[in-house]
PDB file of C-alpha atoms in Angstrom:
ATOM      1  CA  MET A   1       8.987  -6.756 -12.422  1.00 91.00           C
ATOM      2  CA  GLN A   2      11.399  -4.463 -10.980  1.00 96.00           C
ATOM      3  CA  ASP A   3      11.439  -5.499  -7.050  1.00 98.00           C
ATOM      4  CA  VAL A   4      12.743  -3.660  -4.173  1.00 98.00           C
ATOM      5  CA  THR A   5      14.997  -4.561  -1.071  1.00 98.00           C
ATOM      6  CA  LEU A   6      13.105  -4.219   2.253  1.00 98.00           C
ATOM      7  CA  ASN A   7      15.067  -3.752   5.489  1.00 98.00           C
ATOM      8  CA  ASN A   8      15.278  -7.585   6.302  1.00 97.00           C
ATOM      9  CA  GLY A   9      16.541  -8.101   3.346  1.00 98.00           C
ATOM     10  CA  ILE A  10      13.321  -9.574   1.614  1.00 97.00           C
ATOM     11  CA  SER A  11      12.600  -8.736  -1.808  1.00 98.00           C
ATOM     12  CA  MET A  12       8.887  -7.077  -2.607  1.00 98.00           C
ATOM     13  CA  PRO A  13       7.534  -6.284  -5.953  1.00 98.00           C
ATOM     14  CA  ILE A  14       7.524  -2.289  -7.219  1.00 98.00           C
ATOM     15  CA  LEU A  15       4.160  -2.477  -8.901  1.00 98.00           C
ATOM     16  CA  GLY A  16       1.152  -4.440  -7.306  1.00 98.00           C
ATOM     17  CA  PHE A  17      -2.032  -4.593  -7.706  1.00 98.00           C
ATOM     18  CA  GLY A  18      -5.342  -3.008  -4.892  1.00 98.00           C
ATOM     19  CA  VAL A  19      -7.874  -3.924  -3.838  1.00 97.00           C
ATOM     20  CA  PHE A  20      -9.385  -1.419  -2.137  1.00 95.00           C
ATOM     21  CA  ARG A  21     -13.097  -0.773  -1.813  1.00 92.00           C
ATOM     22  CA  ILE A  22     -13.856  -3.341  -4.308  1.00 96.00           C
ATOM     23  CA  PRO A  23     -16.814  -5.798  -2.921  1.00 94.00           C
ATOM     24  CA  ASP A  24     -15.547  -9.204  -1.858  1.00 93.00           C
ATOM     25  CA  ASP A  25     -18.012 -10.704  -4.791  1.00 93.00           C
ATOM     26  CA  GLU A  26     -16.117  -8.866  -6.914  1.00 97.00           C
ATOM     27  CA  THR A  27     -12.859  -9.116  -5.792  1.00 98.00           C
ATOM     28  CA  GLU A  28     -11.809 -13.066  -6.868  1.00 98.00           C
ATOM     29  CA  ALA A  29     -12.910 -11.877 -10.570  1.00 98.00           C
ATOM     30  CA  ALA A  30     -10.287  -8.602  -9.937  1.00 98.00           C
ATOM     31  CA  VAL A  31      -7.520 -10.409  -8.466  1.00 98.00           C
ATOM     32  CA  LEU A  32      -7.552 -13.460 -11.392  1.00 98.00           C
ATOM     33  CA  SER A  33      -6.797 -11.010 -13.699  1.00 98.00           C
ATOM     34  CA  ALA A  34      -3.775  -9.550 -12.030  1.00 98.00           C
ATOM     35  CA  LEU A  35      -2.610 -12.822 -11.368  1.00 98.00           C
ATOM     36  CA  GLU A  36      -2.987 -13.801 -15.305  1.00 98.00           C
ATOM     37  CA  ALA A  37      -1.641  -9.910 -16.119  1.00 98.00           C
ATOM     38  CA  GLY A  38       1.593 -10.479 -14.905  1.00 98.00           C
ATOM     39  CA  TYR A  39       0.792  -9.276 -10.745  1.00 98.00           C
ATOM     40  CA  ARG A  40       2.454 -11.079  -7.937  1.00 98.00           C
ATOM     41  CA  SER A  41       1.790  -8.821  -5.240  1.00 98.00           C
ATOM     42  CA  ILE A  42      -1.671  -8.376  -3.618  1.00 98.00           C
ATOM     43  CA  ASP A  43      -2.449  -5.952  -1.136  1.00 98.00           C
ATOM     44  CA  THR A  44      -5.590  -5.750   1.083  1.00 98.00           C
ATOM     45  CA  ALA A  45      -6.732  -5.469   4.617  1.00 97.00           C
ATOM     46  CA  ALA A  46      -9.081  -6.681   6.968  1.00 96.00           C
ATOM     47  CA  ILE A  47     -11.094  -3.222   7.037  1.00 96.00           C
ATOM     48  CA  TYR A  48     -11.807  -3.825   3.243  1.00 96.00           C
ATOM     49  CA  HIS A  49     -13.894  -7.060   4.295  1.00 95.00           C
ATOM     50  CA  ASN A  50     -12.948  -8.623   1.421  1.00 97.00           C
ATOM     51  CA  GLU A  51      -9.588 -10.591   2.002  1.00 98.00           C
ATOM     52  CA  GLU A  52     -11.823 -14.084   1.596  1.00 97.00           C
ATOM     53  CA  GLY A  53     -12.071 -12.667  -2.555  1.00 98.00           C
ATOM     54  CA  VAL A  54      -8.618 -12.141  -2.529  1.00 98.00           C
ATOM     55  CA  GLY A  55      -7.723 -15.588  -0.737  1.00 98.00           C
ATOM     56  CA  ARG A  56     -10.185 -17.661  -3.397  1.00 98.00           C
ATOM     57  CA  ALA A  57      -8.275 -16.037  -6.221  1.00 98.00           C
ATOM     58  CA  ILE A  58      -4.992 -17.103  -4.570  1.00 98.00           C
ATOM     59  CA  ALA A  59      -6.166 -20.480  -4.470  1.00 98.00           C
ATOM     60  CA  LYS A  60      -7.556 -21.211  -7.619  1.00 98.00           C
ATOM     61  CA  SER A  61      -4.397 -19.019  -9.725  1.00 97.00           C
ATOM     62  CA  GLY A  62      -2.566 -22.164  -9.530  1.00 96.00           C
ATOM     63  CA  ILE A  63       0.464 -19.974  -8.758  1.00 98.00           C
ATOM     64  CA  PRO A  64       2.805 -21.326  -6.284  1.00 97.00           C
ATOM     65  CA  ARG A  65       2.545 -19.035  -2.808  1.00 97.00           C
ATOM     66  CA  GLU A  66       6.341 -18.543  -2.931  1.00 97.00           C
ATOM     67  CA  GLU A  67       5.462 -16.530  -5.767  1.00 98.00           C
ATOM     68  CA  LEU A  68       3.690 -13.828  -4.435  1.00 98.00           C
ATOM     69  CA  PHE A  69       3.687 -11.312  -2.153  1.00 98.00           C
ATOM     70  CA  VAL A  70       0.841 -10.768  -0.028  1.00 98.00           C
ATOM     71  CA  THR A  71       0.073  -7.731   2.523  1.00 98.00           C
ATOM     72  CA  THR A  72      -2.849  -7.011   4.536  1.00 98.00           C
ATOM     73  CA  LYS A  73      -3.601  -4.756   7.272  1.00 98.00           C
ATOM     74  CA  LEU A  74      -4.108  -4.689  10.792  1.00 98.00           C
ATOM     75  CA  TRP A  75      -6.808  -2.264  12.116  1.00 96.00           C
ATOM     76  CA  VAL A  76      -7.593  -0.331  15.248  1.00 95.00           C
ATOM     77  CA  GLN A  77      -7.902  -3.042  17.651  1.00 94.00           C
ATOM     78  CA  PRO A  78      -9.887  -2.569  20.864  1.00 92.00           C
ATOM     79  CA  SER A  79      -7.043  -3.684  22.740  1.00 93.00           C
ATOM     80  CA  ALA A  80      -3.148  -4.397  22.064  1.00 93.00           C
ATOM     81  CA  GLU A  81      -3.525  -8.054  22.564  1.00 93.00           C
ATOM     82  CA  ASN A  82      -5.957  -8.733  20.168  1.00 95.00           C
ATOM     83  CA  THR A  83      -3.566  -8.200  17.722  1.00 96.00           C
ATOM     84  CA  LYS A  84      -2.820 -11.834  17.511  1.00 96.00           C
ATOM     85  CA  HIS A  85      -6.552 -12.425  17.412  1.00 96.00           C
ATOM     86  CA  ALA A  86      -7.161 -10.396  14.781  1.00 96.00           C
ATOM     87  CA  PHE A  87      -3.735 -11.852  12.471  1.00 97.00           C
ATOM     88  CA  ASP A  88      -5.229 -14.879  12.884  1.00 97.00           C
ATOM     89  CA  ALA A  89      -8.743 -13.839  11.875  1.00 97.00           C
ATOM     90  CA  SER A  90      -7.222 -12.136   8.629  1.00 97.00           C
ATOM     91  CA  LEU A  91      -4.697 -15.164   7.510  1.00 98.00           C
ATOM     92  CA  LYS A  92      -7.650 -17.627   8.003  1.00 97.00           C
ATOM     93  CA  ARG A  93     -10.392 -15.319   6.066  1.00 97.00           C
ATOM     94  CA  LEU A  94      -7.363 -15.445   2.917  1.00 98.00           C
ATOM     95  CA  GLY A  95      -6.232 -18.916   3.389  1.00 98.00           C
ATOM     96  CA  LEU A  96      -3.145 -19.202   4.270  1.00 98.00           C
ATOM     97  CA  ASP A  97      -0.569 -20.276   6.792  1.00 98.00           C
ATOM     98  CA  TYR A  98       1.457 -16.211   6.675  1.00 98.00           C
ATOM     99  CA  VAL A  99       1.676 -12.895   4.769  1.00 98.00           C
ATOM    100  CA  ASP A 100       4.452 -11.208   2.947  1.00 98.00           C
ATOM    101  CA  LEU A 101       4.009  -8.075   4.925  1.00 98.00           C
ATOM    102  CA  TYR A 102       1.375  -6.996   7.756  1.00 98.00           C
ATOM    103  CA  LEU A 103       0.932  -3.103   8.217  1.00 98.00           C
ATOM    104  CA  ILE A 104      -0.813  -0.975  10.889  1.00 98.00           C
ATOM    105  CA  HIS A 105      -3.104   0.854   9.212  1.00 97.00           C
ATOM    106  CA  GLN A 106      -3.675   3.464  10.872  1.00 95.00           C
ATOM    107  CA  PRO A 107      -1.577   5.715  13.472  1.00 95.00           C
ATOM    108  CA  PHE A 108      -4.144   5.850  16.272  1.00 94.00           C
ATOM    109  CA  GLY A 109      -5.134   3.490  19.083  1.00 93.00           C
ATOM    110  CA  ASP A 110      -2.272   1.437  21.340  1.00 95.00           C
ATOM    111  CA  LEU A 111       0.376   1.391  18.316  1.00 96.00           C
ATOM    112  CA  PHE A 112       3.587   0.054  20.447  1.00 97.00           C
ATOM    113  CA  GLY A 113       1.543  -2.618  22.485  1.00 97.00           C
ATOM    114  CA  GLU A 114       0.109  -4.104  18.904  1.00 97.00           C
ATOM    115  CA  TRP A 115       3.398  -3.126  17.057  1.00 98.00           C
ATOM    116  CA  ARG A 116       4.394  -5.718  19.503  1.00 97.00           C
ATOM    117  CA  GLU A 117       2.431  -8.121  19.436  1.00 98.00           C
ATOM    118  CA  MET A 118       3.146  -7.809  15.756  1.00 98.00           C
ATOM    119  CA  GLU A 119       6.771  -8.656  16.195  1.00 98.00           C
ATOM    120  CA  LYS A 120       5.727 -11.754  17.717  1.00 98.00           C
ATOM    121  CA  ILE A 121       4.233 -12.719  14.651  1.00 98.00           C
ATOM    122  CA  HIS A 122       7.019 -11.708  12.742  1.00 98.00           C
ATOM    123  CA  GLN A 123       9.355 -13.737  14.738  1.00 97.00           C
ATOM    124  CA  GLU A 124       7.307 -16.651  14.358  1.00 97.00           C
ATOM    125  CA  GLY A 125       7.630 -16.211  10.945  1.00 97.00           C
ATOM    126  CA  ARG A 126       4.099 -15.838  10.468  1.00 98.00           C
ATOM    127  CA  ALA A 127       4.809 -12.150   8.504  1.00 98.00           C
ATOM    128  CA  ARG A 128       8.069 -12.204   6.473  1.00 98.00           C
ATOM    129  CA  ALA A 129       8.030  -8.148   6.921  1.00 98.00           C
ATOM    130  CA  ILE A 130       5.969  -5.815   9.408  1.00 98.00           C
ATOM    131  CA  GLY A 131       5.336  -2.190   8.427  1.00 98.00           C
ATOM    132  CA  VAL A 132       3.016   0.929   8.853  1.00 98.00           C
ATOM    133  CA  SER A 133       0.719   2.562   6.733  1.00 98.00           C
ATOM    134  CA  ASN A 134      -0.069   6.268   6.909  1.00 96.00           C
ATOM    135  CA  PHE A 135       2.326   7.259   9.372  1.00 96.00           C
ATOM    136  CA  TYR A 136       3.728  10.409   9.520  1.00 94.00           C
ATOM    137  CA  SER A 137       7.351  11.761   9.743  1.00 95.00           C
ATOM    138  CA  GLY A 138       7.241  12.509  13.174  1.00 95.00           C
ATOM    139  CA  ARG A 139       5.390   9.249  14.221  1.00 94.00           C
ATOM    140  CA  LEU A 140       7.655   7.132  12.573  1.00 97.00           C
ATOM    141  CA  VAL A 141      11.050   8.123  13.665  1.00 97.00           C
ATOM    142  CA  ASP A 142       9.273   8.125  16.977  1.00 95.00           C
ATOM    143  CA  PHE A 143       8.599   4.745  16.200  1.00 95.00           C
ATOM    144  CA  LEU A 144      11.933   3.677  14.801  1.00 96.00           C
ATOM    145  CA  LEU A 145      13.190   4.966  17.845  1.00 96.00           C
ATOM    146  CA  HIS A 146      11.468   3.097  20.702  1.00 96.00           C
ATOM    147  CA  THR A 147      10.956  -0.848  18.915  1.00 96.00           C
ATOM    148  CA  ASP A 148      13.045  -3.332  18.155  1.00 95.00           C
ATOM    149  CA  VAL A 149      11.902  -4.505  14.773  1.00 97.00           C
ATOM    150  CA  PRO A 150      11.725  -1.393  12.231  1.00 97.00           C
ATOM    151  CA  PRO A 151       9.204  -0.900   9.654  1.00 98.00           C
ATOM    152  CA  ALA A 152       9.926  -2.157   6.751  1.00 98.00           C
ATOM    153  CA  VAL A 153       7.570   0.040   5.077  1.00 98.00           C
ATOM    154  CA  ASN A 154       5.465   2.929   5.257  1.00 98.00           C
ATOM    155  CA  GLN A 155       2.104   2.873   3.224  1.00 98.00           C
ATOM    156  CA  ILE A 156       1.193   6.516   2.437  1.00 97.00           C
ATOM    157  CA  GLU A 157      -1.263   8.741   0.196  1.00 96.00           C
ATOM    158  CA  ALA A 158       1.424  10.149  -2.959  1.00 96.00           C
ATOM    159  CA  HIS A 159       0.111  11.082  -6.561  1.00 96.00           C
ATOM    160  CA  PRO A 160       1.313  13.756  -8.663  1.00 96.00           C
ATOM    161  CA  PHE A 161      -0.824  16.299  -6.461  1.00 95.00           C
ATOM    162  CA  PHE A 162       0.554  15.535  -3.077  1.00 95.00           C
ATOM    163  CA  GLN A 163       4.012  13.605  -3.896  1.00 96.00           C
ATOM    164  CA  ARG A 164       5.249  13.482  -0.418  1.00 96.00           C
ATOM    165  CA  THR A 165       9.061  14.047  -1.146  1.00 97.00           C
ATOM    166  CA  LYS A 166      10.425  15.055   2.003  1.00 96.00           C
ATOM    167  CA  ASN A 167       8.231  12.299   3.668  1.00 96.00           C
ATOM    168  CA  GLN A 168      10.123   9.773   1.330  1.00 97.00           C
ATOM    169  CA  ARG A 169      13.320  11.569   1.947  1.00 97.00           C
ATOM    170  CA  VAL A 170      13.091  10.674   5.425  1.00 97.00           C
ATOM    171  CA  MET A 171      12.247   7.143   5.001  1.00 98.00           C
ATOM    172  CA  GLU A 172      14.915   6.748   2.441  1.00 97.00           C
ATOM    173  CA  ARG A 173      17.135   7.952   5.194  1.00 97.00           C
ATOM    174  CA  ARG A 174      16.152   5.173   8.314  1.00 97.00           C
ATOM    175  CA  GLY A 175      15.963   2.623   5.908  1.00 98.00           C
ATOM    176  CA  VAL A 176      12.280   2.683   5.522  1.00 98.00           C
ATOM    177  CA  GLN A 177      10.274   1.611   2.413  1.00 98.00           C
ATOM    178  CA  MET A 178       7.754   4.087   0.931  1.00 98.00           C
ATOM    179  CA  GLU A 179       4.631   2.689  -0.893  1.00 98.00           C
ATOM    180  CA  SER A 180       2.131   4.622  -2.101  1.00 98.00           C
ATOM    181  CA  TRP A 181      -1.934   4.593  -2.270  1.00 96.00           C
ATOM    182  CA  GLY A 182      -4.465   6.405  -4.104  1.00 93.00           C
ATOM    183  CA  THR A 183      -1.366   6.795  -6.587  1.00 94.00           C
ATOM    184  CA  LEU A 184      -3.900   7.649  -9.155  1.00 93.00           C
ATOM    185  CA  GLY A 185      -5.826   9.629  -7.510  1.00 83.00           C
ATOM    186  CA  GLN A 186      -8.617   7.448  -6.972  1.00 74.00           C
ATOM    187  CA  GLY A 187     -10.323   8.621 -10.140  1.00 69.00           C
ATOM    188  CA  LYS A 188     -10.558  11.757  -8.602  1.00 71.00           C
ATOM    189  CA  MET A 189      -8.900  15.432  -8.709  1.00 80.00           C
ATOM    190  CA  GLY A 190      -8.491  14.843 -12.738  1.00 86.00           C
ATOM    191  CA  VAL A 191      -5.355  13.713 -12.366  1.00 91.00           C
ATOM    192  CA  LEU A 192      -6.700  11.503 -15.487  1.00 92.00           C
ATOM    193  CA  ASP A 193      -7.114  14.373 -17.359  1.00 93.00           C
ATOM    194  CA  ASN A 194      -4.143  16.836 -16.253  1.00 95.00           C
ATOM    195  CA  PRO A 195      -2.606  18.584 -19.266  1.00 97.00           C
ATOM    196  CA  THR A 196       0.431  18.266 -18.496  1.00 97.00           C
ATOM    197  CA  LEU A 197       0.695  14.571 -17.912  1.00 97.00           C
ATOM    198  CA  VAL A 198      -2.021  13.908 -21.136  1.00 97.00           C
ATOM    199  CA  GLY A 199       1.269  15.685 -22.863  1.00 98.00           C
ATOM    200  CA  ILE A 200       3.697  13.324 -21.665  1.00 98.00           C
ATOM    201  CA  ALA A 201       1.797  10.254 -22.218  1.00 98.00           C
ATOM    202  CA  ASP A 202       0.921  11.170 -25.949  1.00 98.00           C
ATOM    203  CA  ALA A 203       5.129  11.657 -26.479  1.00 98.00           C
ATOM    204  CA  HIS A 204       5.108   7.972 -25.972  1.00 98.00           C
ATOM    205  CA  ARG A 205       1.803   6.873 -26.595  1.00 97.00           C
ATOM    206  CA  LYS A 206       1.173   5.358 -23.197  1.00 98.00           C
ATOM    207  CA  THR A 207      -1.731   6.341 -21.372  1.00 97.00           C
ATOM    208  CA  VAL A 208      -1.087   8.724 -17.912  1.00 97.00           C
ATOM    209  CA  ALA A 209      -2.592   5.959 -16.063  1.00 97.00           C
ATOM    210  CA  GLN A 210       1.092   4.252 -17.034  1.00 98.00           C
ATOM    211  CA  VAL A 211       2.842   7.628 -16.713  1.00 98.00           C
ATOM    212  CA  VAL A 212       1.985   8.075 -13.481  1.00 98.00           C
ATOM    213  CA  LEU A 213       3.205   4.713 -12.310  1.00 98.00           C
ATOM    214  CA  ARG A 214       6.081   4.978 -14.757  1.00 98.00           C
ATOM    215  CA  TRP A 215       6.817   7.935 -12.810  1.00 98.00           C
ATOM    216  CA  MET A 216       6.722   6.220  -9.359  1.00 98.00           C
ATOM    217  CA  ILE A 217       8.839   3.236 -10.226  1.00 98.00           C
ATOM    218  CA  GLN A 218      11.671   5.810 -11.491  1.00 98.00           C
ATOM    219  CA  ARG A 219      11.323   7.503  -8.067  1.00 98.00           C
ATOM    220  CA  ASN A 220      11.517   3.990  -6.145  1.00 98.00           C
ATOM    221  CA  ILE A 221       8.176   3.982  -5.013  1.00 98.00           C
ATOM    222  CA  VAL A 222       5.996   0.875  -4.392  1.00 98.00           C
ATOM    223  CA  SER A 223       2.246   0.932  -5.887  1.00 98.00           C
ATOM    224  CA  ILE A 224      -0.612  -0.741  -5.747  1.00 98.00           C
ATOM    225  CA  PRO A 225      -3.098   0.529  -8.632  1.00 96.00           C
ATOM    226  CA  LYS A 226      -6.592  -1.106  -8.244  1.00 95.00           C
ATOM    227  CA  SER A 227      -9.225  -1.512 -11.057  1.00 94.00           C
ATOM    228  CA  VAL A 228     -11.811  -3.670 -11.975  1.00 95.00           C
ATOM    229  CA  HIS A 229     -11.283  -3.996 -15.870  1.00 96.00           C
ATOM    230  CA  PRO A 230      -9.146  -7.098 -16.923  1.00 97.00           C
ATOM    231  CA  GLU A 231      -7.991  -4.308 -20.040  1.00 97.00           C
ATOM    232  CA  ARG A 232      -6.658  -1.207 -17.148  1.00 96.00           C
ATOM    233  CA  ILE A 233      -5.299  -4.174 -14.901  1.00 98.00           C
ATOM    234  CA  ALA A 234      -3.142  -5.449 -17.841  1.00 97.00           C
ATOM    235  CA  GLU A 235      -2.679  -1.471 -18.872  1.00 97.00           C
ATOM    236  CA  ASN A 236      -1.073  -0.924 -15.384  1.00 97.00           C
ATOM    237  CA  ILE A 237       1.208  -3.301 -15.543  1.00 98.00           C
ATOM    238  CA  ASP A 238       2.521  -2.204 -18.701  1.00 97.00           C
ATOM    239  CA  VAL A 239       5.101   0.168 -17.453  1.00 98.00           C
ATOM    240  CA  PHE A 240       8.624  -1.728 -17.992  1.00 97.00           C
ATOM    241  CA  ASP A 241       9.010  -0.517 -21.576  1.00 96.00           C
ATOM    242  CA  PHE A 242       9.725   3.567 -21.657  1.00 98.00           C
ATOM    243  CA  GLU A 243      11.408   5.923 -19.403  1.00 98.00           C
ATOM    244  CA  LEU A 244      10.722   9.556 -18.553  1.00 98.00           C
ATOM    245  CA  ASN A 245      13.606  11.607 -19.104  1.00 98.00           C
ATOM    246  CA  ASP A 246      14.343  14.254 -16.716  1.00 98.00           C
ATOM    247  CA  ASP A 247      12.683  17.003 -18.012  1.00 98.00           C
ATOM    248  CA  GLN A 248       9.537  15.363 -18.025  1.00 98.00           C
ATOM    249  CA  MET A 249      10.367  13.929 -14.623  1.00 98.00           C
ATOM    250  CA  GLN A 250      10.438  17.851 -13.397  1.00 97.00           C
ATOM    251  CA  SER A 251       7.053  18.701 -14.879  1.00 98.00           C
ATOM    252  CA  ILE A 252       5.777  16.305 -12.683  1.00 98.00           C
ATOM    253  CA  ALA A 253       7.276  17.202  -9.840  1.00 97.00           C
ATOM    254  CA  THR A 254       5.671  20.965 -10.396  1.00 97.00           C
ATOM    255  CA  LEU A 255       2.643  19.238 -10.185  1.00 96.00           C
ATOM    256  CA  ASP A 256       2.553  18.781  -6.476  1.00 95.00           C
ATOM    257  CA  LYS A 257      -0.132  21.116  -4.213  1.00 92.00           C
ATOM    258  CA  GLY A 258       1.620  20.029  -1.095  1.00 89.00           C
ATOM    259  CA  GLU A 259      -1.433  18.712   1.004  1.00 87.00           C
ATOM    260  CA  SER A 260      -3.489  15.734   0.709  1.00 85.00           C
ATOM    261  CA  PRO A 261      -7.547  16.111  -0.987  1.00 81.00           C
ATOM    262  CA  PHE A 262      -8.609  13.158   1.034  1.00 80.00           C
ATOM    263  CA  GLN A 263      -7.236  12.548   4.152  1.00 79.00           C
ATOM    264  CA  ASP A 264      -5.194  14.801   6.971  1.00 82.00           C
ATOM    265  CA  HIS A 265      -4.224  11.837   9.506  1.00 83.00           C
ATOM    266  CA  TYR A 266      -2.321  15.196  11.945  1.00 80.00           C
ATOM    267  CA  SER A 267      -6.515  15.893  11.996  1.00 86.00           C
ATOM    268  CA  VAL A 268      -8.942  15.463  15.438  1.00 88.00           C
ATOM    269  CA  GLU A 269     -11.784  14.684  12.831  1.00 87.00           C
ATOM    270  CA  ALA A 270      -9.314  11.749  11.369  1.00 83.00           C
ATOM    271  CA  ALA A 271      -8.812  10.795  14.979  1.00 86.00           C
ATOM    272  CA  GLU A 272     -12.017  10.492  15.647  1.00 85.00           C
ATOM    273  CA  ARG A 273     -12.947   8.484  12.115  1.00 86.00           C
ATOM    274  CA  LEU A 274     -10.413   5.900  11.672  1.00 87.00           C
ATOM    275  CA  GLY A 275      -9.641   5.520  16.204  1.00 86.00           C
ATOM    276  CA  LYS A 276     -12.618   3.139  16.662  1.00 86.00           C
ATOM    277  CA  PRO A 277     -11.689  -0.559  16.501  1.00 89.00           C
ATOM    278  CA  ASP A 278     -14.119  -2.754  13.552  1.00 85.00           C
ATOM    279  CA  ASP A 279     -15.568  -5.960  14.876  1.00 77.00           C
ATOM    280  CA  ILE A 280     -15.262  -7.822  11.725  1.00 76.00           C
ATOM    281  CA  SER A 281     -11.527  -6.468  10.972  1.00 81.00           C
ATOM    282  CA  SER A 282     -10.188  -7.170  14.526  1.00 79.00           C
ATOM    283  CA  GLY A 283     -12.088 -10.730  14.399  1.00 77.00           C
ATOM    284  CA  LEU A 284     -14.494 -10.496  16.869  1.00 72.00           C
ATOM    285  CA  ALA A 285     -17.459 -10.433  14.825  1.00 63.00           C
TER     286      ALA A 285
END
């Protein structure tokens, strides 16, 4: 496994395992398969409603806690003061004393108020690093200018059809690690059937998923692919024994369409849909 070093000096695996939209009753088995395959970074969120399954898998695995990198996320809160309560609820569901990374999940709500509470959690050592998710560049830079602890990570949508090159340059200049969600297109858009990617995969005797993950690694972007199938989980981590050449990297670069097929976080619709508190994720249910 290859690591990246965050702006506070801690190491984070460049490849992790995501559990978005995995039901809680299937999450334990999926995470156990991932840990058995060699993953040591697990990404969940309060709004996924499967932190308990992640916690059960970690407990059953027998892997020392210090060898794992666990991420969870703060959903939009009814008040900034509720942030600590929401964090405590996530820790309880995970069965952990601390997380390695705690992210603001959406760029909506009282962000600066929530961040001040997250800074306290970080100072207490209960979150080794704190960061954000789905922040466009202007919002991220504004955050950096007006916070005491800079975000260590910005987790955003990125895949061959929406590559976020300009966003990555902004983050690199300011010491924020880019992490991608939707790296494989979430099984949509035809990423896995794209002729350019299929040709590169055939040349390396790898799958398209492996090529895309390798492409992200060579861009120094953290990825968190998801699957519930043990063979695919193992396949997705088997990406450290080959390298894409410059021509192949450039061929993939030409696939960028420059817009999201999933969600425009600038839009009124996104604010209305994603800017609402959730009782379970707020620890209120």
